[in-house]
Tab-separated table of C-alpha atoms in Angstrom:
chain	number	residue	atom	x	y	z
X	439	MET	CA	20.170	2.145	-0.389
X	440	LEU	CA	19.843	-1.337	1.057
X	441	GLY	CA	22.691	-2.956	-0.893
X	442	LYS	CA	20.312	-5.459	-2.445
X	443	SER	CA	19.999	-6.620	-6.051
X	444	LEU	CA	17.006	-8.176	-7.764
X	445	HIS	CA	17.002	-11.090	-10.205
X	446	ARG	CA	15.415	-10.647	-13.640
X	447	TYR	CA	12.425	-12.727	-12.486
X	448	ASN	CA	11.874	-10.214	-9.696
X	449	TRP	CA	11.949	-7.282	-12.123
X	450	LEU	CA	9.517	-9.064	-14.463
X	451	ALA	CA	7.233	-9.773	-11.497
X	452	LEU	CA	7.245	-6.086	-10.510
X	453	ILE	CA	6.368	-4.994	-14.050
X	454	LEU	CA	3.561	-7.564	-14.214
X	455	LEU	CA	2.319	-6.470	-10.780
X	456	THR	CA	2.090	-2.857	-11.958
X	457	ALA	CA	0.180	-3.875	-15.082
X	458	GLY	CA	-2.141	-6.180	-13.137
X	459	VAL	CA	-3.043	-3.576	-10.517
X	460	ALA	CA	-3.662	-1.014	-13.264
X	461	LEU	CA	-6.066	-3.442	-14.960
X	462	VAL	CA	-7.836	-4.302	-11.703
X	463	GLN	CA	-8.438	-0.639	-10.912
X	464	TYR	CA	-9.356	0.319	-14.488
X	465	PRO	CA	-12.900	1.717	-14.498
X	466	SER	CA	-15.523	-0.540	-16.019
X	467	GLY	CA	-17.290	0.538	-19.197
X	468	ASP	CA	-20.758	0.413	-17.629
X	469	SER	CA	-20.204	3.219	-15.115
X	470	PRO	CA	-23.304	5.400	-14.820
X	471	ALA	CA	-23.681	8.766	-16.538
X	472	LYS	CA	-20.159	9.687	-17.481
X	473	THR	CA	-19.613	13.387	-17.665
X	474	THR	CA	-17.587	14.414	-20.653
X	475	ALA	CA	-15.141	17.199	-20.051
X	476	HIS	CA	-12.546	18.638	-22.338
X	477	HIS	CA	-8.999	18.061	-21.129
X	478	ASP	CA	-6.011	19.425	-22.936
X	479	ALA	CA	-2.573	17.835	-23.100
X	480	SER	CA	-1.245	19.933	-20.205
X	481	ASP	CA	-3.817	18.333	-17.843
X	482	ASN	CA	-2.627	14.874	-18.855
X	483	VAL	CA	1.035	15.815	-18.419
X	484	MET	CA	0.323	17.390	-15.021
X	485	GLY	CA	-1.616	14.306	-13.905
X	486	LEU	CA	1.161	11.972	-15.061
X	487	ALA	CA	3.784	14.114	-13.321
X	488	ALA	CA	1.759	14.078	-10.086
X	489	VAL	CA	1.363	10.288	-10.206
X	490	LEU	CA	5.080	9.768	-10.903
X	491	ALA	CA	6.043	12.143	-8.078
X	492	ALA	CA	3.719	10.270	-5.708
X	493	CYS	CA	5.189	6.908	-6.798
X	494	PHE	CA	8.790	8.017	-6.342
X	495	SER	CA	8.202	9.745	-3.007
X	496	SER	CA	6.205	6.780	-1.692
X	497	GLY	CA	8.839	4.325	-2.915
X	498	PHE	CA	11.651	6.337	-1.364
X	499	ALA	CA	9.767	6.638	1.941
X	500	GLY	CA	9.134	2.881	1.981
X	501	VAL	CA	12.758	1.977	1.281
X	502	TYR	CA	14.031	4.527	3.809
X	503	PHE	CA	11.582	3.192	6.412
X	504	GLU	CA	12.856	-0.328	5.748
X	505	LYS	CA	16.458	0.851	6.128
X	506	ILE	CA	15.639	2.591	9.413
X	507	LEU	CA	13.861	-0.498	10.777
X	508	LYS	CA	16.578	-2.938	9.756
X	509	THR	CA	19.660	-0.939	10.721
X	510	SER	CA	18.491	0.742	13.915
X	511	LYS	CA	19.012	-0.574	17.400
X	512	VAL	CA	15.660	0.893	18.464
X	513	SER	CA	12.850	-1.657	18.647
X	514	LEU	CA	9.999	-1.799	16.166
X	515	TRP	CA	7.494	-0.750	18.830
X	516	ILE	CA	9.438	2.384	19.758
X	517	ARG	CA	9.712	3.315	16.048
X	518	ASN	CA	5.928	3.002	15.689
X	519	ILE	CA	5.395	5.175	18.755
X	520	GLN	CA	7.773	7.768	17.295
X	521	LEU	CA	5.920	7.814	13.971
X	522	ALA	CA	2.546	8.066	15.695
X	523	PHE	CA	3.823	10.833	17.975
X	524	PHE	CA	4.732	13.105	15.060
X	525	SER	CA	1.526	12.366	13.159
X	526	VAL	CA	-0.550	13.464	16.167
X	527	PHE	CA	0.502	17.089	15.672
X	528	GLY	CA	-0.680	17.172	12.057
X	529	SER	CA	-3.960	15.489	12.974
X	530	LEU	CA	-4.645	17.892	15.820
X	531	PHE	CA	-3.881	20.854	13.543
X	532	VAL	CA	-6.366	19.620	10.919
X	533	CYS	CA	-9.002	19.031	13.615
X	534	TRP	CA	-8.440	22.542	14.945
X	535	LEU	CA	-8.584	24.010	11.430
X	536	TYR	CA	-11.769	22.312	10.213
X	537	ASP	CA	-13.726	20.948	13.177
X	538	TRP	CA	-12.876	23.098	16.169
X	539	GLN	CA	-16.435	24.311	16.734
X	540	ALA	CA	-17.970	20.814	16.515
X	541	ILE	CA	-15.302	19.381	18.837
X	542	ASN	CA	-15.825	22.253	21.259
X	543	ASP	CA	-19.608	21.690	21.269
X	544	ASP	CA	-19.860	17.887	21.298
X	545	GLY	CA	-16.435	16.556	22.287
X	546	PHE	CA	-13.669	14.847	20.350
X	547	LEU	CA	-15.325	11.411	20.155
X	548	ARG	CA	-18.714	12.601	18.860
X	549	GLY	CA	-20.236	10.028	16.517
X	550	TYR	CA	-17.923	7.192	17.523
X	551	ASN	CA	-19.769	3.905	17.805
X	552	GLY	CA	-18.817	0.235	17.777
X	553	ILE	CA	-18.198	0.124	14.023
X	554	ILE	CA	-15.934	3.182	14.155
X	555	TRP	CA	-13.887	1.642	16.978
X	556	ILE	CA	-13.536	-1.591	14.984
X	557	VAL	CA	-12.224	0.399	12.009
X	558	VAL	CA	-9.773	2.291	14.253
X	559	LEU	CA	-8.480	-0.968	15.748
X	560	LEU	CA	-8.190	-2.593	12.315
X	561	GLN	CA	-6.191	0.379	11.025
X	562	ALA	CA	-3.876	0.225	14.048
X	563	TYR	CA	-3.448	-3.542	13.605
X	564	GLY	CA	-2.769	-3.045	9.884
X	565	GLY	CA	-0.059	-0.498	10.653
X	566	LEU	CA	1.650	-2.912	13.041
X	567	VAL	CA	1.453	-5.743	10.500
X	568	ILE	CA	2.974	-3.545	7.778
X	569	ALA	CA	5.822	-2.557	10.106
X	570	LEU	CA	6.463	-6.235	10.885
X	571	VAL	CA	6.433	-7.137	7.176
X	572	VAL	CA	8.883	-4.355	6.345
X	573	LYS	CA	11.185	-5.288	9.248
X	574	TYR	CA	11.280	-9.049	8.686
X	575	ALA	CA	10.665	-9.232	4.917
X	576	ASP	CA	10.999	-6.175	2.682
X	577	ASN	CA	9.165	-3.226	1.186
X	578	ILE	CA	8.601	-5.001	-2.136
X	579	LEU	CA	6.745	-7.853	-0.440
X	580	LYS	CA	4.586	-5.206	1.250
X	581	GLY	CA	3.660	-3.956	-2.230
X	582	PHE	CA	2.649	-7.463	-3.280
X	583	ALA	CA	0.601	-7.867	-0.096
X	584	VAL	CA	-1.208	-4.566	-0.705
X	585	SER	CA	-1.931	-5.570	-4.305
X	586	LEU	CA	-3.367	-8.899	-3.230
X	587	SER	CA	-5.464	-7.136	-0.597
X	588	ILE	CA	-6.955	-4.893	-3.315
X	589	ILE	CA	-8.004	-7.970	-5.258
X	590	LEU	CA	-9.364	-9.776	-2.190
X	591	SER	CA	-11.344	-6.743	-1.020
X	592	SER	CA	-12.745	-6.266	-4.529
X	593	PHE	CA	-13.708	-9.935	-4.730
X	594	THR	CA	-15.303	-9.744	-1.263
X	595	SER	CA	-17.182	-6.625	-2.334
X	596	TRP	CA	-18.536	-8.524	-5.342
X	597	LEU	CA	-19.390	-11.669	-3.357
X	598	VAL	CA	-20.804	-10.183	-0.148
X	599	LEU	CA	-22.048	-6.703	-1.005
X	600	GLY	CA	-22.848	-7.215	-4.665
X	601	ASP	CA	-21.696	-3.708	-5.558
X	602	LEU	CA	-18.967	-4.675	-8.015
X	603	THR	CA	-19.293	-6.210	-11.437
X	604	ILE	CA	-16.468	-8.581	-12.310
X	605	THR	CA	-15.326	-7.642	-15.797
X	606	THR	CA	-12.885	-9.360	-18.112
X	607	THR	CA	-10.382	-6.582	-17.423
X	608	PHE	CA	-10.649	-7.193	-13.680
X	609	ALA	CA	-10.258	-10.969	-14.106
X	610	VAL	CA	-7.207	-10.582	-16.351
X	611	GLY	CA	-5.648	-8.052	-13.952
X	612	ALA	CA	-6.281	-10.274	-10.924
X	613	THR	CA	-4.741	-13.252	-12.720
X	614	ILE	CA	-1.666	-11.185	-13.629
X	615	VAL	CA	-1.260	-9.991	-10.017
X	616	ILE	CA	-1.499	-13.544	-8.650
X	617	PHE	CA	0.954	-14.811	-11.282
X	618	ALA	CA	3.361	-11.934	-10.508
X	619	THR	CA	3.210	-12.784	-6.806
X	620	PHE	CA	4.218	-16.387	-7.460
X	621	LEU	CA	6.867	-15.269	-9.958
X	622	TYR	CA	8.442	-12.928	-7.407
X	623	GLY	CA	8.737	-15.820	-4.955
X	624	HIS	CA	10.348	-18.041	-7.615
X	625	GLU	CA	13.981	-18.840	-6.938
X	626	PRO	CA	15.912	-19.871	-10.046
X	627	LYS	CA	17.806	-23.134	-9.803
X	628	LYS	CA	21.500	-22.744	-9.192
X	629	ASN	CA	23.929	-24.843	-11.153
X	630	PRO	CA	25.576	-27.441	-8.915
X	631	VAL	CA	29.211	-26.734	-8.198
X	632	ALA	CA	31.518	-29.479	-9.477
X	633	HIS	CA	33.953	-30.730	-6.871
X	634	ASP	CA	37.340	-32.089	-7.782
X	635	ALA	CA	38.237	-35.388	-6.157
């Protein structure tokens, strides 16, 4: 769609990134009180199909968004306003469907405090940063940035909150993700062109 080709190092980096993120998010063996449930093969196939559909639709949306941002004459800020404008209707519908009585009784901003406003502002800032990354870099780099943010937030959770146990699987996955990030940025050396004198 974008008329772009990837080098074999880039493809290897993407495969390693997928494997690394899967390892980082793999549940640890010491999770409390696992409930055992019987799943047949159709559940596994349905789950795999749902994950693949989500991956392909998300990937297509990301590439299409990048194409729109890079080929359109409309500014990045107007595009963000357009996206936000259409998402408002869905959000208002869900609020009306589930929380109409509470909103009617206590107002739309019931329960909002300083922490909630910080989260709202961080989410808005994150959306603007992602749009800038997609416009001036590409959608693949956004995927690497999100993967690194998963590792950093997990590490911060372990260091600050103490609610994560660093396992060997997590360490190996984090190492693979970091290596894949550097590999994707690697530019192979080009053979010098011989000039005739």
